[in-house]
Coordinates of C-alpha atoms in Angstrom, one line a residue:
Chain A
M42 CA 73.3 146.9 104.6
G43 CA 76.6 146.0 102.6
L44 CA 77.4 143.1 105.3
T45 CA 73.8 141.9 105.5
L46 CA 74.2 141.6 101.2
L47 CA 77.5 139.9 101.6
T48 CA 76.2 137.4 103.9
D49 CA 73.0 137.0 102.5
L50 CA 74.8 135.8 98.9
F51 CA 76.8 133.2 101.1
Y52 CA 73.7 131.8 102.8
V53 CA 73.1 128.5 102.2
P54 CA 69.7 127.6 102.1
K55 CA 68.6 124.4 104.0
L56 CA 66.8 121.8 101.9
G57 CA 64.3 119.4 102.9
R58 CA 60.9 117.6 101.7
G59 CA 59.2 120.6 102.2
A60 CA 60.6 122.8 99.0
W61 CA 58.9 119.3 96.8
C62 CA 55.5 119.6 99.1
V63 CA 55.4 123.4 98.3
W64 CA 56.1 122.3 94.5
Q65 CA 53.3 119.9 94.5
R66 CA 50.9 122.5 95.8
N67 CA 51.4 124.7 92.8
F68 CA 51.0 121.7 90.4
L69 CA 47.7 120.8 92.3
Y70 CA 46.5 124.5 91.2
F71 CA 47.8 124.0 87.8
R72 CA 46.3 120.7 87.3
Y73 CA 42.8 122.6 87.6
S74 CA 43.5 124.4 84.4
I75 CA 46.2 122.2 82.9
W76 CA 44.5 121.4 79.4
V77 CA 44.2 124.9 78.4
S78 CA 47.6 125.8 79.5
L79 CA 49.2 122.4 77.7
L80 CA 47.4 123.8 74.4
W81 CA 49.0 127.3 74.7
V82 CA 52.6 126.0 75.2
I83 CA 52.0 124.5 71.9
V84 CA 50.0 127.3 70.3
E85 CA 52.2 130.1 71.2
P86 CA 55.3 129.0 69.9
I87 CA 53.7 128.3 66.2
L88 CA 52.4 132.2 66.4
Y89 CA 55.8 133.3 67.2
L90 CA 57.7 131.1 64.5
L91 CA 54.7 132.3 61.9
A92 CA 55.5 135.8 63.0
I93 CA 59.0 136.3 63.5
G94 CA 60.2 133.6 61.6
Y95 CA 58.0 133.1 58.0
G96 CA 56.9 136.7 58.4
L97 CA 60.0 138.8 59.3
G98 CA 62.4 135.9 58.2
T99 CA 61.7 136.1 54.9
L100 CA 62.5 139.8 54.7
V101 CA 65.9 139.3 56.6
G102 CA 67.6 136.5 54.7
D103 CA 70.5 134.4 56.2
V104 CA 71.8 135.3 59.4
Q105 CA 75.4 133.5 60.7
G106 CA 75.2 131.1 57.6
V107 CA 71.7 129.8 58.4
S108 CA 68.4 130.7 57.6
Y109 CA 66.6 133.8 60.4
L110 CA 64.3 131.0 61.6
E111 CA 67.1 128.4 62.5
F112 CA 68.7 131.7 64.1
F113 CA 65.9 132.4 65.9
T114 CA 64.6 128.9 67.4
P115 CA 66.8 128.7 69.8
A116 CA 66.1 132.4 71.1
L117 CA 62.5 131.3 71.4
M118 CA 63.3 128.7 73.5
V119 CA 65.0 130.7 76.3
I120 CA 62.8 133.9 75.7
S121 CA 59.6 132.0 76.3
A122 CA 60.8 130.2 79.5
M123 CA 62.2 133.5 80.4
L124 CA 58.8 135.4 80.6
V125 CA 57.0 132.4 81.9
V126 CA 59.3 132.1 84.6
F127 CA 59.4 135.8 85.5
F128 CA 55.5 136.1 85.7
E129 CA 55.4 133.0 87.8
S130 CA 57.9 134.0 90.0
T131 CA 57.0 137.3 90.6
Y132 CA 52.7 138.1 90.4
S133 CA 51.7 134.7 91.1
T134 CA 54.2 134.1 93.9
Y135 CA 53.7 137.5 95.2
T136 CA 50.0 137.0 95.4
K137 CA 50.8 134.0 97.2
L138 CA 52.8 135.6 99.5
T139 CA 50.6 138.9 100.3
R140 CA 46.7 138.2 99.3
Q141 CA 46.4 134.5 99.8
K142 CA 48.7 134.2 102.6
T143 CA 49.7 130.8 101.3
F144 CA 53.3 131.1 102.4
D145 CA 52.4 131.7 106.1
T146 CA 50.1 128.7 105.9
V147 CA 52.8 126.2 104.9
L148 CA 54.7 127.8 107.6
L149 CA 52.4 126.5 110.2
T150 CA 53.8 123.2 109.7
S151 CA 57.5 122.2 110.3
I152 CA 58.2 123.1 106.7
G153 CA 60.4 126.2 107.1
P154 CA 60.4 129.9 105.1
D155 CA 63.7 128.5 103.0
E156 CA 61.9 125.3 101.7
V157 CA 59.1 127.7 100.8
A158 CA 61.2 130.0 99.1
L159 CA 63.4 127.3 96.9
G160 CA 59.9 125.1 96.2
E161 CA 58.8 128.6 94.3
I162 CA 61.8 128.6 92.9
L163 CA 62.0 125.1 91.4
W164 CA 58.0 125.5 90.6
A165 CA 58.6 128.5 88.5
A166 CA 61.6 127.0 86.7
S167 CA 59.6 124.1 86.1
K168 CA 57.0 126.0 84.3
G169 CA 59.5 127.9 82.5
L170 CA 61.0 124.3 81.2
L171 CA 57.7 123.3 80.2
S172 CA 57.2 126.2 78.1
A173 CA 60.9 126.1 76.2
S174 CA 59.7 122.0 75.7
G175 CA 56.7 123.2 73.7
V176 CA 58.6 125.5 71.7
A177 CA 61.3 122.7 71.4
L178 CA 58.6 120.5 70.1
V179 CA 57.4 123.2 67.6
A180 CA 60.5 123.6 66.0
W181 CA 61.5 119.6 66.1
S182 CA 58.1 119.0 64.0
Q183 CA 59.3 122.2 61.3
G184 CA 62.8 120.3 61.5
L185 CA 64.4 123.6 63.1
I186 CA 66.2 121.5 66.3
R187 CA 67.5 117.9 65.9
P188 CA 66.1 115.2 68.6
E189 CA 69.6 114.7 70.0
H190 CA 69.8 118.5 70.6
I191 CA 66.5 118.9 72.6
V192 CA 67.8 117.4 75.9
P193 CA 71.3 119.3 76.5
S194 CA 69.2 122.7 75.1
L195 CA 66.7 121.9 77.7
A196 CA 69.1 121.6 80.3
V197 CA 70.7 124.7 79.5
V198 CA 67.2 126.1 79.7
A199 CA 66.6 124.8 83.0
L200 CA 69.4 126.1 84.3
M201 CA 68.5 129.5 83.2
C202 CA 65.2 129.1 84.2
W203 CA 66.5 128.6 87.8
V204 CA 68.5 131.8 87.7
F205 CA 65.1 134.1 86.4
A206 CA 63.1 132.1 89.1
S207 CA 65.7 133.2 91.5
I208 CA 65.6 136.9 90.2
G209 CA 62.4 136.8 90.5
V210 CA 61.6 135.7 93.8
I211 CA 63.9 138.4 94.6
F212 CA 62.0 140.8 93.3
T213 CA 58.8 139.7 95.2
S214 CA 60.7 139.9 98.5
T215 CA 61.1 143.4 97.7
A216 CA 57.8 144.5 96.0
R217 CA 55.2 146.6 97.5
N218 CA 52.6 146.2 95.2
Y219 CA 52.2 144.8 91.7
D220 CA 53.3 147.7 89.8
W221 CA 57.2 147.1 91.1
F222 CA 57.1 144.2 88.4
L223 CA 55.9 146.3 85.7
Y224 CA 58.9 148.3 86.3
A225 CA 61.4 145.0 86.8
Q226 CA 59.6 144.3 83.1
T227 CA 60.8 147.5 81.9
I228 CA 63.7 147.9 83.4
F229 CA 65.3 144.4 83.6
I230 CA 63.3 141.9 81.4
M231 CA 62.7 143.8 78.4
P232 CA 66.2 144.6 77.2
M233 CA 66.9 141.5 77.9
Y234 CA 64.3 140.4 75.4
L235 CA 65.6 142.8 72.9
F236 CA 69.3 143.0 73.5
A237 CA 70.4 139.8 74.7
G238 CA 71.7 138.2 71.1
T239 CA 68.1 137.1 70.7
Y240 CA 66.5 138.5 67.5
F241 CA 69.9 139.6 66.0
P242 CA 73.5 138.5 66.4
L243 CA 75.0 140.4 69.0
G244 CA 78.0 141.4 67.0
V245 CA 75.8 144.4 65.2
L246 CA 75.7 146.1 68.6
P247 CA 78.1 148.8 69.8
E248 CA 81.1 147.1 71.7
L249 CA 80.1 149.1 75.3
V250 CA 76.4 147.3 74.7
Q251 CA 78.1 143.9 73.9
K252 CA 79.8 143.8 77.0
I253 CA 77.3 144.9 79.4
A254 CA 75.0 142.3 77.5
L255 CA 77.6 139.8 78.9
F256 CA 76.6 140.3 82.6
L257 CA 72.8 139.6 81.3
P258 CA 71.9 135.8 82.3
L259 CA 69.6 135.4 79.2
T260 CA 73.0 136.4 76.9
H261 CA 74.9 133.4 78.1
A262 CA 71.6 131.1 77.8
V263 CA 71.2 132.1 74.1
M264 CA 74.8 131.2 73.4
A265 CA 74.6 128.1 75.1
V266 CA 71.6 127.0 73.3
R267 CA 72.5 128.2 69.9
S268 CA 75.9 126.6 70.6
I269 CA 74.1 123.4 71.1
V270 CA 71.6 123.6 68.3
S271 CA 74.2 124.4 65.7
G272 CA 75.9 121.0 66.1
E273 CA 79.4 122.9 66.7
V274 CA 80.1 123.0 70.3
Q275 CA 82.5 125.4 71.3
A276 CA 84.6 126.2 74.4
S277 CA 82.8 129.2 74.9
L278 CA 79.9 127.1 75.9
F279 CA 81.2 125.9 79.3
L280 CA 82.0 129.4 79.9
N281 CA 78.2 130.4 79.6
L282 CA 77.5 127.1 81.6
A283 CA 79.8 128.3 84.1
V284 CA 78.7 131.8 84.3
L285 CA 75.1 130.8 84.6
F286 CA 75.6 128.2 87.3
V287 CA 77.5 130.7 89.4
M288 CA 74.7 133.5 89.0
A289 CA 72.2 130.6 89.6
V290 CA 74.2 130.0 93.1
F291 CA 74.0 133.6 94.4
T292 CA 70.5 134.6 93.3
T293 CA 69.3 131.6 95.1
N294 CA 71.3 132.0 98.0
Y295 CA 70.1 135.9 98.0
A296 CA 66.1 134.6 97.1
V297 CA 66.2 132.8 100.0
A298 CA 67.5 135.1 102.4
R299 CA 65.3 137.7 101.5
M300 CA 62.3 135.8 101.4
R301 CA 63.1 134.2 104.8
A302 CA 63.5 137.9 106.3
K303 CA 60.0 138.4 104.7
L304 CA 58.1 135.7 105.9
V305 CA 59.7 135.3 109.5
T306 CA 59.6 138.9 111.2
Chain B
M155 CA 65.6 123.4 134.5
V156 CA 62.7 122.5 131.8
C157 CA 59.2 121.4 133.3
M158 CA 58.3 118.7 131.3
Q159 CA 54.5 119.1 132.2
A160 CA 54.8 122.4 130.3
A161 CA 53.0 123.0 127.5
V162 CA 54.2 126.8 127.5
E163 CA 57.0 128.0 129.3
A164 CA 58.5 131.6 129.2
R165 CA 61.0 133.0 130.8
S166 CA 61.5 137.2 130.5
L167 CA 60.2 137.0 126.7
E168 CA 60.5 139.7 124.6
K169 CA 59.3 141.1 121.5
K170 CA 60.7 144.3 119.7
Y171 CA 60.2 146.0 116.5
G172 CA 63.3 148.1 116.2
N173 CA 62.8 150.4 119.3
K174 CA 59.4 149.6 119.7
T175 CA 58.5 147.0 122.4
V176 CA 55.3 145.0 121.6
V177 CA 55.8 142.1 124.4
N178 CA 57.2 142.9 127.5
K179 CA 59.8 140.7 129.1
I180 CA 56.6 138.2 129.8
D181 CA 56.5 134.8 132.3
L182 CA 54.0 132.4 131.2
F183 CA 53.8 128.6 132.5
V184 CA 50.9 126.7 131.1
P185 CA 50.6 123.4 132.4
R186 CA 49.6 120.5 130.0
G187 CA 45.9 119.6 129.3
E188 CA 44.9 123.2 130.5
C189 CA 42.9 125.8 128.2
F190 CA 44.5 129.0 128.8
G191 CA 43.7 132.2 127.6
I192 CA 45.5 135.6 126.7
L193 CA 43.2 138.4 126.6
G194 CA 43.5 141.9 126.1
P195 CA 42.5 144.9 123.7
N196 CA 44.1 145.3 120.1
G197 CA 47.7 145.8 120.0
A198 CA 48.2 144.3 123.8
G199 CA 50.8 141.9 122.2
K200 CA 49.0 138.5 122.2
T201 CA 49.2 137.7 118.1
S202 CA 52.9 138.6 118.9
T203 CA 53.6 136.1 121.9
L204 CA 51.6 133.7 120.2
R205 CA 53.7 134.4 116.6
M206 CA 56.9 133.7 118.7
L207 CA 55.8 130.4 120.0
Y208 CA 55.2 129.0 116.6
G209 CA 58.2 130.4 114.9
M210 CA 56.7 133.5 112.7
N211 CA 58.1 136.1 115.2
R212 CA 61.7 136.0 115.9
I213 CA 62.2 136.0 119.7
T214 CA 64.5 139.1 120.6
S215 CA 65.3 138.0 124.1
G216 CA 64.3 135.5 127.1
E217 CA 63.5 131.8 126.9
L218 CA 60.6 130.2 125.5
F219 CA 59.7 126.4 125.8
V220 CA 57.0 124.7 123.9
L221 CA 55.9 120.8 125.2
G222 CA 59.6 121.2 126.6
L223 CA 61.5 122.0 123.5
N224 CA 63.5 125.3 122.8
V225 CA 61.6 127.5 120.4
R226 CA 65.3 128.3 119.1
T227 CA 66.5 125.3 118.6
H228 CA 63.8 122.8 118.3
L229 CA 61.2 124.6 115.7
K230 CA 60.6 121.8 113.4
V231 CA 60.1 119.2 116.3
I232 CA 57.5 121.4 117.9
K233 CA 55.8 122.5 114.8
S234 CA 55.4 118.6 113.8
K235 CA 53.5 118.3 117.4
I236 CA 51.0 121.7 117.9
G237 CA 48.3 122.6 115.8
I238 CA 47.9 126.2 114.6
V239 CA 44.5 128.4 113.8
P240 CA 45.9 131.7 112.7
Q241 CA 43.7 135.1 112.9
M242 CA 43.8 134.9 109.1
D243 CA 42.2 131.5 108.0
G244 CA 45.1 131.4 104.9
L245 CA 42.7 128.9 103.1
D246 CA 43.5 128.3 99.8
H247 CA 40.5 129.6 97.9
D248 CA 41.4 128.0 94.5
F249 CA 40.9 124.3 96.0
T250 CA 37.8 122.4 97.3
V251 CA 37.5 122.0 101.0
M252 CA 38.8 118.7 100.8
D253 CA 41.8 119.9 98.9
N254 CA 42.7 122.3 101.5
L255 CA 43.0 120.0 103.6
L256 CA 44.7 117.6 101.3
V257 CA 47.8 119.5 100.7
F258 CA 48.3 120.5 104.2
A259 CA 48.3 116.6 105.2
R260 CA 51.3 116.7 102.4
F261 CA 52.9 119.5 104.6
V262 CA 52.4 118.0 107.9
G263 CA 53.8 114.6 106.2
L264 CA 50.9 112.3 106.0
K265 CA 50.6 109.8 103.4
Q266 CA 47.8 109.9 101.2
K267 CA 45.7 107.5 102.0
Q268 CA 46.2 108.3 105.5
A269 CA 45.8 112.0 104.8
R270 CA 42.5 111.1 103.2
L271 CA 40.7 109.1 106.2
R272 CA 41.9 111.7 108.6
A273 CA 40.5 114.5 106.7
L274 CA 36.9 112.9 106.1
E275 CA 37.1 112.2 109.9
L276 CA 37.8 115.7 110.8
L277 CA 35.3 117.0 108.4
R278 CA 32.7 115.1 110.0
L279 CA 33.8 116.3 113.2
M280 CA 33.3 119.7 112.3
Q281 CA 30.4 119.0 110.3
L282 CA 31.7 120.2 107.1
E283 CA 31.7 116.8 105.3
E284 CA 28.6 117.8 102.6
Y285 CA 30.7 120.7 101.8
K286 CA 33.9 118.6 100.7
D287 CA 33.7 119.3 96.8
H288 CA 32.6 122.6 97.4
S289 CA 35.0 125.5 96.9
V290 CA 35.8 127.3 100.3
E291 CA 34.7 130.4 98.6
V292 CA 31.3 129.2 99.3
L293 CA 31.8 128.4 103.3
S294 CA 30.6 130.6 105.7
G295 CA 32.9 132.6 107.9
G296 CA 32.0 130.0 111.2
M297 CA 32.2 127.1 108.6
K298 CA 35.7 128.8 107.4
R299 CA 36.7 128.8 110.9
R300 CA 35.6 125.0 111.3
L301 CA 37.5 124.0 108.5
V302 CA 40.8 126.0 109.8
I303 CA 40.3 124.1 113.2
A304 CA 39.9 121.0 111.2
R305 CA 43.3 121.9 109.3
A306 CA 45.0 122.1 112.6
L307 CA 44.2 119.0 114.2
L308 CA 45.6 116.9 111.1
N309 CA 49.0 116.3 112.8
E310 CA 47.2 115.0 115.8
P311 CA 48.8 117.8 117.7
E312 CA 49.6 117.8 121.4
L313 CA 48.9 121.7 121.5
L314 CA 46.2 123.5 119.8
I315 CA 47.3 127.1 119.8
L316 CA 44.1 129.5 118.6
D317 CA 44.9 133.4 117.6
E318 CA 41.1 135.0 118.4
P319 CA 39.2 131.8 117.0
T320 CA 35.7 133.4 117.4
T321 CA 36.3 137.1 116.4
G322 CA 34.0 138.4 113.3
L323 CA 31.7 135.1 113.8
D324 CA 28.2 135.4 114.7
P325 CA 26.4 133.8 118.4
Q326 CA 25.7 130.6 117.2
A327 CA 28.8 130.1 115.6
R328 CA 30.7 131.2 118.3
Q329 CA 28.7 128.7 120.6
W330 CA 29.4 126.1 118.1
I331 CA 33.5 126.6 118.5
W332 CA 33.4 126.9 122.2
H333 CA 31.3 123.6 122.5
S334 CA 33.9 122.0 119.9
L335 CA 36.8 123.2 122.0
E336 CA 35.7 122.2 125.1
Q337 CA 35.5 118.7 123.8
L338 CA 39.0 118.8 122.2
K339 CA 40.4 119.8 125.7
R340 CA 38.4 116.9 127.2
A341 CA 40.1 114.8 124.9
G342 CA 43.5 115.9 126.8
R343 CA 44.6 118.4 124.8
S344 CA 46.4 121.5 125.8
L345 CA 44.8 124.7 124.2
I346 CA 46.2 128.5 124.4
L347 CA 44.0 130.9 122.7
T348 CA 43.7 134.7 122.5
T349 CA 40.7 136.5 122.5
H350 CA 39.1 140.0 123.3
Y351 CA 35.7 138.5 124.2
M352 CA 35.8 138.4 127.9
E353 CA 32.6 136.0 128.3
E354 CA 34.7 133.4 126.1
A355 CA 37.6 133.5 128.3
E356 CA 35.0 132.8 131.2
V357 CA 33.6 129.8 129.4
L358 CA 36.5 128.0 128.4
C359 CA 39.9 128.8 130.2
D360 CA 41.4 127.0 133.4
R361 CA 43.8 130.1 133.5
L362 CA 44.3 133.4 131.8
V363 CA 46.6 136.2 131.7
I364 CA 45.3 139.8 130.7
M365 CA 47.9 141.4 128.8
D366 CA 48.0 145.0 127.6
R367 CA 50.9 147.3 126.1
G368 CA 52.7 144.3 126.0
Q369 CA 52.5 143.3 129.9
I370 CA 50.7 141.0 132.1
L371 CA 48.6 142.6 133.9
C372 CA 47.4 139.9 135.9
E373 CA 47.0 135.8 135.9
G374 CA 44.6 133.1 137.3
H375 CA 41.5 131.4 137.5
P376 CA 38.7 133.7 136.1
K377 CA 36.3 133.5 138.9
D378 CA 39.3 134.5 141.2
L379 CA 40.4 137.0 139.3
I380 CA 36.8 138.7 139.4
E381 CA 36.6 137.9 142.8
E382 CA 40.0 139.4 143.7
H383 CA 39.8 142.5 142.0
I384 CA 36.1 143.2 141.6
G385 CA 34.3 141.4 144.3
R386 CA 30.8 139.9 143.8
E387 CA 28.5 142.4 142.3
V388 CA 28.9 145.8 140.6
V389 CA 26.6 148.7 141.2
E390 CA 26.8 151.3 138.4
F391 CA 25.1 154.5 137.9
E392 CA 25.0 158.1 136.0
V393 CA 25.8 161.1 137.6
A394 CA 26.1 165.1 136.4
P395 CA 29.8 166.0 136.3
E396 CA 29.3 168.5 138.8
D397 CA 27.5 166.1 141.1
L398 CA 30.6 163.3 140.8
N399 CA 32.4 164.8 143.9
Y400 CA 29.2 164.7 146.2
F401 CA 28.5 160.9 145.3
V402 CA 32.3 160.0 145.3
K403 CA 32.5 161.2 148.9
K404 CA 29.0 159.5 149.7
V405 CA 30.4 155.9 148.9
R406 CA 34.2 156.2 149.2
D407 CA 34.7 154.8 152.8
Q408 CA 32.5 152.0 152.4
Y409 CA 33.0 150.6 148.6
R410 CA 35.9 150.0 146.1
Y411 CA 35.1 152.2 143.1
Q412 CA 36.0 153.5 140.1
V413 CA 35.0 156.4 137.7
I414 CA 34.2 156.0 134.3
N415 CA 33.5 159.6 132.3
R416 CA 30.1 160.2 133.9
K417 CA 29.6 156.5 135.1
I418 CA 30.5 155.4 138.8
Q419 CA 31.0 151.8 139.6
L420 CA 30.8 150.3 142.7
F421 CA 32.7 146.7 143.6
I422 CA 30.5 144.9 146.0
G423 CA 32.5 142.4 147.9
E424 CA 31.6 139.2 149.5
D425 CA 30.4 140.3 152.5
Q426 CA 28.8 143.2 151.2
D427 CA 25.1 143.9 149.8
G428 CA 24.5 145.4 146.2
R429 CA 21.2 146.4 147.2
E430 CA 22.2 148.2 150.5
A431 CA 24.8 150.0 148.2
A432 CA 22.0 151.3 146.0
Q433 CA 20.1 152.9 148.5
L434 CA 22.9 154.5 150.0
V435 CA 23.5 156.2 146.7
N436 CA 20.0 156.6 146.0
T437 CA 19.6 158.2 142.5
S438 CA 17.7 157.4 139.3
S439 CA 19.0 154.6 136.8
I440 CA 21.2 152.4 138.9
R441 CA 21.5 149.0 138.1
I442 CA 23.3 146.2 139.7
R443 CA 24.9 143.0 138.2
R444 CA 26.9 140.4 138.4
A445 CA 30.8 141.2 138.4
A446 CA 32.6 139.6 135.2
L447 CA 35.9 139.5 133.8
N448 CA 35.3 142.7 131.6
D449 CA 35.5 144.9 134.8
V450 CA 38.6 143.3 135.8
F451 CA 40.0 144.4 132.7
L452 CA 38.6 147.7 132.4
K453 CA 39.8 148.1 135.6
L454 CA 43.4 146.8 135.4
S455 CA 43.8 148.3 131.8
G456 CA 42.8 151.6 131.8
H457 CA 39.4 152.4 129.8
E458 CA 40.3 155.0 127.2
L459 CA 39.4 154.0 123.8
R460 CA 41.9 152.4 121.4
D461 CA 42.3 153.5 118.0
Q462 CA 43.8 150.2 116.5

């Protein structure tokens, strides 16, 4: 068991055009309802910024030298991306894996299981990036983010999306039913959503919790994006990126190995 | 040595799940251009055998070559040359009929323009053209199966693998599928199919194996198998349990027979006469009928009910 985990972590997936084909299949499905989706990508951050920023923010005052709205905006980018990615790579991927047998159909062709897994990760990450772009657009229109900071911020978000997509696929490969994802949300996503330095700075938490938070991908993403948006790039940014990168490599390898074991029996 | 003329060649092919053996060291040889059948009840190992052909099941041990290529090392190339009709259709219910084919065409690497032409051509062949913009959900079972066959033909495969292609279809739809498979065979394609309908195998297959519990019970041309194991006709009649011995003694010196519950079946060979046998038995409710593949199967596999 331990050895399997180790070989899975270092399993290097085989890439080919197949992953892109799987992405395109998902995009075709997305196109059926593209306008509703795009509208929602814009409307949702507006609602969030209104409620949290203007509502809650007026009560809170300044945080770390900026208004609460400015403090919260980078967090909103990564949070909304995380939630979209996780939903896509769990519920949607699981449906394709089990009910619709979509992947079994892909595997009738010369596309292999590695490419199926990578295609799903790529697709979920893309949707997360789209969601973060919506937030960035709304934030820019409100003067909450400078235009030259948008692309570097989204690059960090993309890396984080890749990590969460892989984690989602790992959950999918171990799931027995849809309830499993509810547990995953409760024990994994929700704590991160609340305690990764999103709604308040990490510094207000007890030291032990702060240390634990440093093992969570979302924490590093929030820190990195916040650093970029603030305009004062600190050395810690590169550490955040390095952590996310290492997480991406291992979660991807593991996710692909798990899916391969699930698809080819 | 690998025979280049073989569509499929398996040597001592084995599949285990944990300690459970589902395919028990079977040998297969299917020449190109042949329609080859794998028959057997549920759980016989038919589907597991097929799934090893296209890499969805890992081979536990033994050798397996498809179109002269080793499945272990050349799966990608093999897959580009074969078409597969799986038991579960795996159609995308969110998409239209046409989009189902176009998405799959992209998977097999066709360019968009070429894909559209090929898809239209196949929809015409499978008489689904008028449904091309319909959602897959409105199709009947038979139409769905036709669409899956069309999908399997997109890459112009040399070998078509069909897992129970007519299970769950009504008689008309089944006839239609048989007809189209015969046409494909005439066009020079190799076909491998599994089925548990004996009459389907009799109609379609040049040669077949009957499998049970992971093993091959017999192999050959359907007609030869019937002749060898059963004969020309079957005379069957029911008797009371207490009379069973009496009747068996009466016939056993002249005829081969088997007993299924209260039913006695006599196998009538080429040089024998069914009516003579019926007169000898001389009881009510005697039936004389042509021997069928089904009889071979029941004789070889035993006749208890299967739960799965």
